[in-house]
PDB file of C-alpha atoms in Angstrom:
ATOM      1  CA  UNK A   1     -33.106  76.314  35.441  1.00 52.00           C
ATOM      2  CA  UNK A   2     -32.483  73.940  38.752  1.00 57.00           C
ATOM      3  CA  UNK A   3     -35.997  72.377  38.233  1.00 58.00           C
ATOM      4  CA  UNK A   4     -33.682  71.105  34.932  1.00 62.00           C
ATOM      5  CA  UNK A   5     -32.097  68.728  37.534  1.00 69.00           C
ATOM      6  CA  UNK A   6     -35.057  67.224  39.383  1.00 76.00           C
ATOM      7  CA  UNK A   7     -35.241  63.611  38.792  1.00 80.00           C
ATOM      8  CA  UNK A   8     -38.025  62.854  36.232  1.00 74.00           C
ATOM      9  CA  UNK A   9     -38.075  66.533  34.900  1.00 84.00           C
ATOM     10  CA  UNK A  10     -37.690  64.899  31.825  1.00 89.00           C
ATOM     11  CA  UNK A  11     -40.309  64.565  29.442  1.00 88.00           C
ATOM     12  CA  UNK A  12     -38.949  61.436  27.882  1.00 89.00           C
ATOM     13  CA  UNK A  13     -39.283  57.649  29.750  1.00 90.00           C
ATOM     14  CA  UNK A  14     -38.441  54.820  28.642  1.00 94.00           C
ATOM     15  CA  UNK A  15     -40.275  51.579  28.527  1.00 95.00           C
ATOM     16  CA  UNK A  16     -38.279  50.035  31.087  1.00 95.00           C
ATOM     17  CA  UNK A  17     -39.997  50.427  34.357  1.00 95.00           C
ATOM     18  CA  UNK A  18     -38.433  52.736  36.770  1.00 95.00           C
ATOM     19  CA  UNK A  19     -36.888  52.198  40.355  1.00 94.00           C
ATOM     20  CA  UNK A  20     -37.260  48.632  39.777  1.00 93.00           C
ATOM     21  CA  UNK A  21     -33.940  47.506  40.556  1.00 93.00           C
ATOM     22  CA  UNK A  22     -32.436  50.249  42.491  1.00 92.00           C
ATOM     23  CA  UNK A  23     -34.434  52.818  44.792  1.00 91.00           C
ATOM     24  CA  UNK A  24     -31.454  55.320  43.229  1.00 92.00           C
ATOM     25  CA  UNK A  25     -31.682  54.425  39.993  1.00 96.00           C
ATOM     26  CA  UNK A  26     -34.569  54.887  37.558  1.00 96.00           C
ATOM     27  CA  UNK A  27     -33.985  52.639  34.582  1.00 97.00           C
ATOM     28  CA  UNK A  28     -31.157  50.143  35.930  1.00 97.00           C
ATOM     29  CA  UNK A  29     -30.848  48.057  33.244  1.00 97.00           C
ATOM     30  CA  UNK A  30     -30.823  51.186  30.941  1.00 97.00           C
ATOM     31  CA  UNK A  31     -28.141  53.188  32.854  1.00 97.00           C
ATOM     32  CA  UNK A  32     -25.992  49.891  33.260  1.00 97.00           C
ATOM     33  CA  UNK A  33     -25.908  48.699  29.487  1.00 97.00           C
ATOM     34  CA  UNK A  34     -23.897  51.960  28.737  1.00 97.00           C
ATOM     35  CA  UNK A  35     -21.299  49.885  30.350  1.00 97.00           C
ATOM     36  CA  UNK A  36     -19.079  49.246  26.938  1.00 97.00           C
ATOM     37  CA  UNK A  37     -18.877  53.167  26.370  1.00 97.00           C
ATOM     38  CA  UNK A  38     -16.294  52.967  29.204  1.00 97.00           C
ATOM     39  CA  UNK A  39     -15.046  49.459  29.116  1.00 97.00           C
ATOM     40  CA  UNK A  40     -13.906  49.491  25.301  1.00 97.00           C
ATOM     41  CA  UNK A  41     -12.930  53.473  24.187  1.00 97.00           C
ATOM     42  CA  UNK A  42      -9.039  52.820  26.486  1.00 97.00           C
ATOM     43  CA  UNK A  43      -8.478  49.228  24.637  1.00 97.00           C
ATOM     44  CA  UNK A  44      -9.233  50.776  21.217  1.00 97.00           C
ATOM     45  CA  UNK A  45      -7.137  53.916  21.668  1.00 97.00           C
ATOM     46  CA  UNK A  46      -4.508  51.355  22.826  1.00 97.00           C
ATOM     47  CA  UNK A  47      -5.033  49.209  19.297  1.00 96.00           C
ATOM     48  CA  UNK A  48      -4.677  52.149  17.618  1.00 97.00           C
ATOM     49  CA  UNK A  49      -1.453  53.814  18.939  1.00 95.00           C
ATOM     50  CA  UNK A  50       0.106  53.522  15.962  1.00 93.00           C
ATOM     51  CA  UNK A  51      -2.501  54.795  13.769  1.00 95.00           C
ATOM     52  CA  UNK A  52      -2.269  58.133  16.477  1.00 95.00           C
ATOM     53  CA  UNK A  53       1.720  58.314  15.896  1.00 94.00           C
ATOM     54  CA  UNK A  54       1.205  58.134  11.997  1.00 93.00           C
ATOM     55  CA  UNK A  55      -1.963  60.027  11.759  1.00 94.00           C
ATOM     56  CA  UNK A  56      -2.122  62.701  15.113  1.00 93.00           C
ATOM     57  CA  UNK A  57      -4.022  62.087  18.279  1.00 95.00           C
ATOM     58  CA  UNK A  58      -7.562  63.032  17.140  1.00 95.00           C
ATOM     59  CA  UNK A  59      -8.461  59.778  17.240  1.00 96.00           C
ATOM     60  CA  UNK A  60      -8.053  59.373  20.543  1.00 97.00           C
ATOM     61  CA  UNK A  61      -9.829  62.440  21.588  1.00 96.00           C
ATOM     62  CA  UNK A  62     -12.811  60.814  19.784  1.00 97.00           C
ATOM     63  CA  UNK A  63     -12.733  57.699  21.720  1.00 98.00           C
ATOM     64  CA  UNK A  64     -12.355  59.722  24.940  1.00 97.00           C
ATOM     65  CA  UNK A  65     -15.995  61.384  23.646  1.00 97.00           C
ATOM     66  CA  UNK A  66     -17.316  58.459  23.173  1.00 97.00           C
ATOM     67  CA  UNK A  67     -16.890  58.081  27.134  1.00 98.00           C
ATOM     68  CA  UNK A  68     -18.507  61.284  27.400  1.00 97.00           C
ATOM     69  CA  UNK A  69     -21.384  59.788  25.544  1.00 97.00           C
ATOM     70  CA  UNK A  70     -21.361  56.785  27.874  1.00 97.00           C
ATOM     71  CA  UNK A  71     -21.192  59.061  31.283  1.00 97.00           C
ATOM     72  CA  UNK A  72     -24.168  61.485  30.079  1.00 96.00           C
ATOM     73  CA  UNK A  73     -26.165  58.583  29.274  1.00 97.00           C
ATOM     74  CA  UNK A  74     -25.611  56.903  32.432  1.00 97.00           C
ATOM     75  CA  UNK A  75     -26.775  60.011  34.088  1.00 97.00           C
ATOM     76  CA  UNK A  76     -29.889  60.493  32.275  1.00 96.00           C
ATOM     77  CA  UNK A  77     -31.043  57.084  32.627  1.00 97.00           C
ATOM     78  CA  UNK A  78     -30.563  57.284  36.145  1.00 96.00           C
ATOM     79  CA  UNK A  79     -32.570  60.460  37.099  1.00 96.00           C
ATOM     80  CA  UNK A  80     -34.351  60.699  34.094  1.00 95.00           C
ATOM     81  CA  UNK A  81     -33.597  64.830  34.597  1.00 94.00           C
ATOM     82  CA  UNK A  82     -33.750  67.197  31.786  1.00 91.00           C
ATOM     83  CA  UNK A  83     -30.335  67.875  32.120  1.00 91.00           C
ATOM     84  CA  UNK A  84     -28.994  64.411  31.762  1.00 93.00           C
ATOM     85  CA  UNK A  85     -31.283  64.110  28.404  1.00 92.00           C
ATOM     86  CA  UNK A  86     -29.638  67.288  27.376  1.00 92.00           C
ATOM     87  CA  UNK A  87     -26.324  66.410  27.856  1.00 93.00           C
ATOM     88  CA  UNK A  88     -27.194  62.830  26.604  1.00 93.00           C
ATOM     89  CA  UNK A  89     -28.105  64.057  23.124  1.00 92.00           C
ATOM     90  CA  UNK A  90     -25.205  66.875  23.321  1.00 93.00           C
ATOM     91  CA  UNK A  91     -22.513  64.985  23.783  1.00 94.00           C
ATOM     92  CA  UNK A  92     -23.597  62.167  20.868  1.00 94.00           C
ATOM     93  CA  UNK A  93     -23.686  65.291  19.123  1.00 93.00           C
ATOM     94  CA  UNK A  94     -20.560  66.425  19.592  1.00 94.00           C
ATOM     95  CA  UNK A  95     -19.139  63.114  18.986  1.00 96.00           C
ATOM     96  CA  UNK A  96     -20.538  63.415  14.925  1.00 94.00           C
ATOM     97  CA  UNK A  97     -19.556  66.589  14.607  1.00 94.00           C
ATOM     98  CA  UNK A  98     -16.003  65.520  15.632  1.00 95.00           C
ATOM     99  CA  UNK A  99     -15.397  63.142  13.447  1.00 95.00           C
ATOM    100  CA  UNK A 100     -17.211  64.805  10.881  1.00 94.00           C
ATOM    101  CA  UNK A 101     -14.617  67.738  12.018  1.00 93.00           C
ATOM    102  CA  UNK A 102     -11.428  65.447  11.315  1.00 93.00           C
ATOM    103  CA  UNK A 103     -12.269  63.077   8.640  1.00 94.00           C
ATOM    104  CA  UNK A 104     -14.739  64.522   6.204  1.00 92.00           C
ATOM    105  CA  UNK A 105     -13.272  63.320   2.741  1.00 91.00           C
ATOM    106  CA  UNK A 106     -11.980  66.466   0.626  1.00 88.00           C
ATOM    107  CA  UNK A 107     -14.205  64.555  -2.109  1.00 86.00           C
ATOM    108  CA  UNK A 108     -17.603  65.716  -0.894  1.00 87.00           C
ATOM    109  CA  UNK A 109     -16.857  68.908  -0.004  1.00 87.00           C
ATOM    110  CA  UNK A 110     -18.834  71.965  -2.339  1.00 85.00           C
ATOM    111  CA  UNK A 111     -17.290  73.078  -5.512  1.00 81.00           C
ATOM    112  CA  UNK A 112     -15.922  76.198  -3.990  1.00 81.00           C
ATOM    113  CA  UNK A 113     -14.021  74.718  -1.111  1.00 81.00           C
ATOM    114  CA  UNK A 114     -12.398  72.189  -3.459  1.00 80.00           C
ATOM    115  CA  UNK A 115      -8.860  72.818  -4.600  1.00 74.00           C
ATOM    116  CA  UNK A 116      -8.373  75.060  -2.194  1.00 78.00           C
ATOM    117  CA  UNK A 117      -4.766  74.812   0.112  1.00 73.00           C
ATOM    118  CA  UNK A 118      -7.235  74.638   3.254  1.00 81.00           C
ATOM    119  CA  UNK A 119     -10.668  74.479   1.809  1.00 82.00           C
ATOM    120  CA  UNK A 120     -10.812  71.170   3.666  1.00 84.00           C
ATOM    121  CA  UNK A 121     -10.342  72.761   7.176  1.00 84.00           C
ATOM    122  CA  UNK A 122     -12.130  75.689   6.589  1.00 85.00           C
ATOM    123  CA  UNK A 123     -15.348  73.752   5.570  1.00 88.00           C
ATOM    124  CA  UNK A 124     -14.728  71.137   8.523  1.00 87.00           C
ATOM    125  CA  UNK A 125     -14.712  74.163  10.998  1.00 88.00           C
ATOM    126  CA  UNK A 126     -18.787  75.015   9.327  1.00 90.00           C
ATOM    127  CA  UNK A 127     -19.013  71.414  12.032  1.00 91.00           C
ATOM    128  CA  UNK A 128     -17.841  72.561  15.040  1.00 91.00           C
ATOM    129  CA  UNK A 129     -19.591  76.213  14.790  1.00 92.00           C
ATOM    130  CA  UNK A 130     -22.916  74.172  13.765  1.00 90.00           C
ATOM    131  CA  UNK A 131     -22.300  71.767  17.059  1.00 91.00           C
ATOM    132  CA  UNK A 132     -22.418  75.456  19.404  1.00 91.00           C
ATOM    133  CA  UNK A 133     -25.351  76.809  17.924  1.00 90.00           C
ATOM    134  CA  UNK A 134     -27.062  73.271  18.322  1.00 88.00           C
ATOM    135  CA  UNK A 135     -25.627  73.095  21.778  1.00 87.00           C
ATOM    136  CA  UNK A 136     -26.744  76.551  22.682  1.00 87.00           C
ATOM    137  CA  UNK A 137     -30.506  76.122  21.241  1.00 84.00           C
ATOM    138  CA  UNK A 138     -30.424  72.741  22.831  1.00 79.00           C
ATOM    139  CA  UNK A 139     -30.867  74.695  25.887  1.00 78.00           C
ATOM    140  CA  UNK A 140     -33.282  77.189  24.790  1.00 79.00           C
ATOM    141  CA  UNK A 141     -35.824  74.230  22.876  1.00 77.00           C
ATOM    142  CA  UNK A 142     -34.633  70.747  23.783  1.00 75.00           C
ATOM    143  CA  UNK A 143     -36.439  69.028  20.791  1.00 72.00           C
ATOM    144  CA  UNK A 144     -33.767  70.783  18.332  1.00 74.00           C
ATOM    145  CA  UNK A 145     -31.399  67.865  19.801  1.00 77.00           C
ATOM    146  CA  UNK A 146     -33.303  65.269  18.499  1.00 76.00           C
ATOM    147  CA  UNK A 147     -34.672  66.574  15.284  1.00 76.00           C
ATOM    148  CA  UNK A 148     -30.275  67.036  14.380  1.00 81.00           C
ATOM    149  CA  UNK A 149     -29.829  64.322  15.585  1.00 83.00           C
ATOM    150  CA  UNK A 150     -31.618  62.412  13.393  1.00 79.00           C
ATOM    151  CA  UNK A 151     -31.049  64.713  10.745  1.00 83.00           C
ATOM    152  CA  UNK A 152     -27.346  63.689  10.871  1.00 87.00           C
ATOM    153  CA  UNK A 153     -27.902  59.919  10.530  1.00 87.00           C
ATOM    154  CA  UNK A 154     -28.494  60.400   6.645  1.00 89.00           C
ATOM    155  CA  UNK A 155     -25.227  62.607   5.657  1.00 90.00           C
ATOM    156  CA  UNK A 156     -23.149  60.216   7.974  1.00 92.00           C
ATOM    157  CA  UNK A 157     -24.436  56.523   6.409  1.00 92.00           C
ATOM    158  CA  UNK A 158     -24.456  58.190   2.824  1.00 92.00           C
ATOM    159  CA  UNK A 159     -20.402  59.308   3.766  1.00 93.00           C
ATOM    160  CA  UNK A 160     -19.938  55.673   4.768  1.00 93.00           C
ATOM    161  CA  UNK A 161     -21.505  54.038   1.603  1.00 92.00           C
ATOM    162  CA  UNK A 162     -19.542  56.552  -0.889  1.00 91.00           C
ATOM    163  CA  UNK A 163     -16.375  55.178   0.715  1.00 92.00           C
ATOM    164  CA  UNK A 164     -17.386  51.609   0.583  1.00 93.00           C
ATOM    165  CA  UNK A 165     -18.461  52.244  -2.840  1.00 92.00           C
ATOM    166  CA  UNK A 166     -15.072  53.180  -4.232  1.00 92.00           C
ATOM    167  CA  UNK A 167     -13.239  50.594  -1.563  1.00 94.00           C
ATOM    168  CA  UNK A 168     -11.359  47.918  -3.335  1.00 91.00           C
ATOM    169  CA  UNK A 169     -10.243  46.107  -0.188  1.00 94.00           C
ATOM    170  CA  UNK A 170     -13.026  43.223   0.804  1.00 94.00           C
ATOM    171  CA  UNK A 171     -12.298  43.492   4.631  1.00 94.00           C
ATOM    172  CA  UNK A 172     -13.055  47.076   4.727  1.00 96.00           C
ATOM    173  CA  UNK A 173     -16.385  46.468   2.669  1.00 96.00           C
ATOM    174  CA  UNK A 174     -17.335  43.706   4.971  1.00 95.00           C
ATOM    175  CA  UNK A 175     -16.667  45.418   7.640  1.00 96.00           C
ATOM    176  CA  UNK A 176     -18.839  48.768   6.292  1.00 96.00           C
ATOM    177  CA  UNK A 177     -21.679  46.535   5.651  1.00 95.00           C
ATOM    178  CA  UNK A 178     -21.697  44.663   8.941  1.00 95.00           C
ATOM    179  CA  UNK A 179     -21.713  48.483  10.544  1.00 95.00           C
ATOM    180  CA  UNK A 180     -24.404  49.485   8.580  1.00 95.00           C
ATOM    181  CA  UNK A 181     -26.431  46.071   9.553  1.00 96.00           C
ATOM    182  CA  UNK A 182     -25.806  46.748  13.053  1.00 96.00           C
ATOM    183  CA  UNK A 183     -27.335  50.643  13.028  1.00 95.00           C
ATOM    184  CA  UNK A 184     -30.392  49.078  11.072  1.00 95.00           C
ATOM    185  CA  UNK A 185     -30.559  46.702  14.246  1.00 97.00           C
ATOM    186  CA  UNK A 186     -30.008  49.629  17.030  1.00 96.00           C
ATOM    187  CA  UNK A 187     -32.424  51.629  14.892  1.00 95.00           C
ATOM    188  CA  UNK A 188     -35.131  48.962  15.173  1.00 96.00           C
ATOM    189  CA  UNK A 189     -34.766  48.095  18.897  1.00 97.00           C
ATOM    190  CA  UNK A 190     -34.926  52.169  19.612  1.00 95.00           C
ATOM    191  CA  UNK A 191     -38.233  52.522  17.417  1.00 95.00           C
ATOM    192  CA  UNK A 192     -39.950  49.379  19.061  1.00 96.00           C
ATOM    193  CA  UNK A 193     -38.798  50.589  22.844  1.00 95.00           C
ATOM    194  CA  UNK A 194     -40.160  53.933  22.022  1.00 92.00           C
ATOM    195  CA  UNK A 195     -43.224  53.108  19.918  1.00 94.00           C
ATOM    196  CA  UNK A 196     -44.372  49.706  20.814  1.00 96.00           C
ATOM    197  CA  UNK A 197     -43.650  49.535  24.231  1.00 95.00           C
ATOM    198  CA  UNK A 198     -46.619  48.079  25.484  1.00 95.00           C
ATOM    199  CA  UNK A 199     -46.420  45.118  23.065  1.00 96.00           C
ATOM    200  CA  UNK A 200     -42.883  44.569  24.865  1.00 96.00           C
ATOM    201  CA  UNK A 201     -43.710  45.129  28.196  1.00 95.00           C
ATOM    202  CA  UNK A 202     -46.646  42.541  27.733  1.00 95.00           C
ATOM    203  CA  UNK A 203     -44.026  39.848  26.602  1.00 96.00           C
ATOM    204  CA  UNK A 204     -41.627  40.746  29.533  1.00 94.00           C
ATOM    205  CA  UNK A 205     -39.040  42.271  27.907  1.00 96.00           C
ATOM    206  CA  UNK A 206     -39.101  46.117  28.070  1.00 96.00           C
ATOM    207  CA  UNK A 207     -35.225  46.646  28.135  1.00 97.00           C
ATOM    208  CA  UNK A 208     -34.982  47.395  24.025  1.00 97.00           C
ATOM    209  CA  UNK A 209     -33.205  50.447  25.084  1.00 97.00           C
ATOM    210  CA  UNK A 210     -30.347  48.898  26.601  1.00 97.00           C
ATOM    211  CA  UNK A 211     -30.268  46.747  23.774  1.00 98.00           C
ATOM    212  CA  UNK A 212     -29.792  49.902  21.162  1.00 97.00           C
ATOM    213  CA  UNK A 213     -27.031  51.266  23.570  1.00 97.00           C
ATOM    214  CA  UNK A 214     -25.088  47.851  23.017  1.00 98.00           C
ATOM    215  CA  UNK A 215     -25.684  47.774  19.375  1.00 97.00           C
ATOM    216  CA  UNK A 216     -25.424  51.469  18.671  1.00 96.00           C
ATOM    217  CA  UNK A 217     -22.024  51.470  20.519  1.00 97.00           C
ATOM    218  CA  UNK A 218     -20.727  48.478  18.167  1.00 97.00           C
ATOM    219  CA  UNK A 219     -22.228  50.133  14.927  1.00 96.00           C
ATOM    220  CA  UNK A 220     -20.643  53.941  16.236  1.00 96.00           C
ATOM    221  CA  UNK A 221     -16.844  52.337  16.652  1.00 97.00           C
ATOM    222  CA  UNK A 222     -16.899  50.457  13.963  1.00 97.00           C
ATOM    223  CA  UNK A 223     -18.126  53.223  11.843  1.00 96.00           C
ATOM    224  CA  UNK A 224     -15.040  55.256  13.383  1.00 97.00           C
ATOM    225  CA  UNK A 225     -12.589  52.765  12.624  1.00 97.00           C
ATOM    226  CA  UNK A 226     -14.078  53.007   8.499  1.00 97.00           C
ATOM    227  CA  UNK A 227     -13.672  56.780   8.387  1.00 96.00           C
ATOM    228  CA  UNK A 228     -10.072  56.484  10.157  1.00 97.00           C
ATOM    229  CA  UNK A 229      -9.324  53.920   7.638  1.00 97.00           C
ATOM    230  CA  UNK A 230     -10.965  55.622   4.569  1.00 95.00           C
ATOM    231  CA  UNK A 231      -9.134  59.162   5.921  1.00 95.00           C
ATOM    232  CA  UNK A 232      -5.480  57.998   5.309  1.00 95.00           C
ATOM    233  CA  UNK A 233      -6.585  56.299   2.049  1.00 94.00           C
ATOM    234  CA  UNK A 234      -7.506  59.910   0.964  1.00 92.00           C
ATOM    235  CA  UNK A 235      -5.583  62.142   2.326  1.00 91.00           C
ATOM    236  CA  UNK A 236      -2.507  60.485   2.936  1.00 92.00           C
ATOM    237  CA  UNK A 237      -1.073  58.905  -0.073  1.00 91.00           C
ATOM    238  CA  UNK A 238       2.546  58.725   1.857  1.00 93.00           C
ATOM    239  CA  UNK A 239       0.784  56.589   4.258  1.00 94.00           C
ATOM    240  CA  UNK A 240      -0.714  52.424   3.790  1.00 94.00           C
ATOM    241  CA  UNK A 241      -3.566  51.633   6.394  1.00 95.00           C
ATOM    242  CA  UNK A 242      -4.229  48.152   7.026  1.00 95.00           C
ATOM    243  CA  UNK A 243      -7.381  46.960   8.763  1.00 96.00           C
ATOM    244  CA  UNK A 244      -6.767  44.604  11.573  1.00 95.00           C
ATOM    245  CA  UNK A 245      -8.464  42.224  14.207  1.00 95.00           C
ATOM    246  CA  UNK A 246      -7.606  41.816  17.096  1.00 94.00           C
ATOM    247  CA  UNK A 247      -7.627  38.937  18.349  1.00 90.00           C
ATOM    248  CA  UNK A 248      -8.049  36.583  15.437  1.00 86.00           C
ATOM    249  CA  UNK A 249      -6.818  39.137  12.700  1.00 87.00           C
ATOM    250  CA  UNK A 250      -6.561  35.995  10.065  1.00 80.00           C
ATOM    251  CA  UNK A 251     -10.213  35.364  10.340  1.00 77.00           C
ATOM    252  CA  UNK A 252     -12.214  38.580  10.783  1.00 80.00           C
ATOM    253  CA  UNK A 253     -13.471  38.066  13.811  1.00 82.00           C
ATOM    254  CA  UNK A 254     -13.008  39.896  17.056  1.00 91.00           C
ATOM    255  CA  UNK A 255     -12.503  43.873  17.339  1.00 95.00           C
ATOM    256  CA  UNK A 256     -11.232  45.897  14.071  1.00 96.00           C
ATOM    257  CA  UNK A 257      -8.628  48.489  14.011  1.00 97.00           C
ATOM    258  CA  UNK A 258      -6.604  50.552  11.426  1.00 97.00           C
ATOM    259  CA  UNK A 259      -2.830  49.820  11.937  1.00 95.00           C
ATOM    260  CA  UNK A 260      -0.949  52.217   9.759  1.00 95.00           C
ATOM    261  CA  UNK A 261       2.965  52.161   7.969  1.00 91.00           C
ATOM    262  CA  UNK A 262       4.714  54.346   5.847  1.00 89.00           C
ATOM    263  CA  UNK A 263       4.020  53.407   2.551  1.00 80.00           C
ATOM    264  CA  UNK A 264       7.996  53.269   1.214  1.00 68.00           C
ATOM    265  CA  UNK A 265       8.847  51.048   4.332  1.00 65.00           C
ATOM    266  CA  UNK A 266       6.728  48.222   3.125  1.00 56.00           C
ATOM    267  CA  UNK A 267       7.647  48.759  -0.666  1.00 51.00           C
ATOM    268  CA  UNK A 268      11.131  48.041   1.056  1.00 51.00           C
ATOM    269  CA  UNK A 269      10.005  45.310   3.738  1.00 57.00           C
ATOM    270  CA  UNK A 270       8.462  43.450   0.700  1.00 49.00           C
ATOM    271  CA  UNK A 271      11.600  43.881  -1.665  1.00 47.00           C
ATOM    272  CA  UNK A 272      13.757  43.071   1.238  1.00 51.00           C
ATOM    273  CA  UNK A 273      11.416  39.975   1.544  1.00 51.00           C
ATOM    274  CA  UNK A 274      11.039  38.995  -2.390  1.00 47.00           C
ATOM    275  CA  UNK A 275      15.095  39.019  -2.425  1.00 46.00           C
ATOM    276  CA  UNK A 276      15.878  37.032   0.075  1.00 52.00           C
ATOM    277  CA  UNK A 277      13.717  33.999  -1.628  1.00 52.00           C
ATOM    278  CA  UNK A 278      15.862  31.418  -2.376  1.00 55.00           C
ATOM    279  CA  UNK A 279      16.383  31.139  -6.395  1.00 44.00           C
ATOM    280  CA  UNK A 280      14.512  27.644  -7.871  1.00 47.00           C
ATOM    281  CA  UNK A 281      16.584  26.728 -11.478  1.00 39.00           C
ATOM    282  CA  UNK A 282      15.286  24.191 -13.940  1.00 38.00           C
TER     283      UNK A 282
END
């Protein structure tokens, strides 16, 4: 079990070589571009402090994982042990199962759990029970981590393109298929840093993992902000989401969020609004 924490008791390395930059650290740039898992998850769960007052805090707690996410992956590019790869691939885990756990749309659940009072919870908590086993045999036979891992790529984009599908606002589709861009880009830079790292290594670049941890991160919040968005459209008919930017809201540029009102104030704001236009006669 301690041999677990030796540095390079790992049986995965990267293409970047290591100790390069840092006699302490094995894959510098690798360990350093997880710097936006801890730089970003405080400013977004500031943005969205009033989606957390309308909506609960689980948001939150899901940006706090994703700092989790960021930490173990530090770690395990910087020893390379098997315990930072395990609790690498854990806690990304953990972080789709959580989400899956709060915002899985009542729309794709199995016949049986639908129309049922709490057939949504009950089916969510099938997530959090599948995330211990996984966790536990994680331990026991690393490579389950990566083959579920991988495995849960397809349930989560075909989620993501059901909701775009039946989305009528053109933000939220624009921003769904930007995400979805984005993961085909991570996706890419993590099979040619794993696969075709001697190509890369010959041109001088063999840092394509650091580039899928900037990308992935991007694709992964963006993705949250969707099924945030796509959760109170759902499930919350009392409640009107509105996807923001911030800063540049009017031009869709800069870092999307999911502001939310009560759906009878802004009938009311917008009444309140329409009557105090002055009246044109002819």
């Amino acid at each position: 079990m301690w041999s677990h924490l030796d540095r390079g008791s790992s049986p995965i390395d990267w293409c970047e070589e290591n100790y390069t930059f840092s006699p302490h650290i094995a894959e510098f740039i690798n360990t350093m571009s997880n710097f936006l898992f801890f730089i970003m998850p405080p400013f977004l769960m500031y943005l969205h402090r009033d989606y957390a007052r309308h909506c609960g805090q689980g948001i939150h707690f899901i940006w706090l994982l994703l700092m989790v996410v960021g930490a173990c992956s530090a770690y395990f590019h910087a020893t390379l042990s098997l315990l930072g790869q395990l609790l690498d691939e854990l806690a990304i885990l953990w972080v789709v199962m959580a989400c899956f756990w709060l915002w899985y749309p009542e729309s794709a659940l199995p016949a049986r759990w639908k129309g049922q009072p709490s057939g949504r919870r009950k089916f969510s908590n099938i997530f959090i029970v599948f995330a211990f086993v996984v966790s536990f045999m994680g331990f026991i036979q690393p490579a389950v981590n990566a083959f579920c891992l991988m495995l849960l790529l397809f349930p989560s984009l075909l989620l993501l393109g059901l909701q775009l599908k039946i989305e009528k606002d053109v933000r939220v589709v624009n921003l769904g298929q930007r995400s979805i861009g984005v993961i085909g880009m991570a996706l890419t830079a993590w099979f040619n840093d794993r696969f075709l790292c001697s190509y890369w290594s010959g041109v001088g670049f063999p840092y394509l993992h650091a580039v899928w941890h900037i990308l992935i991160f991007i694709a992964s919040y963006t993705a949250i902000v969707l099924f945030a968005y796509s959760d109170v459209v759902n499930h919350m008919p009392d409640k009107l989401p509105i996807l923001k930017y911030f800063p540049l809201n009017c031009y869709q540029l800069g870092i999307p969020y999911v502001a939310v009102t009560d759906r009878g104030e802004q009938i009311q704001k917008t009444r309140n609004n329409n009557l105090s236009q002055p009246l044109i006669s002819l």
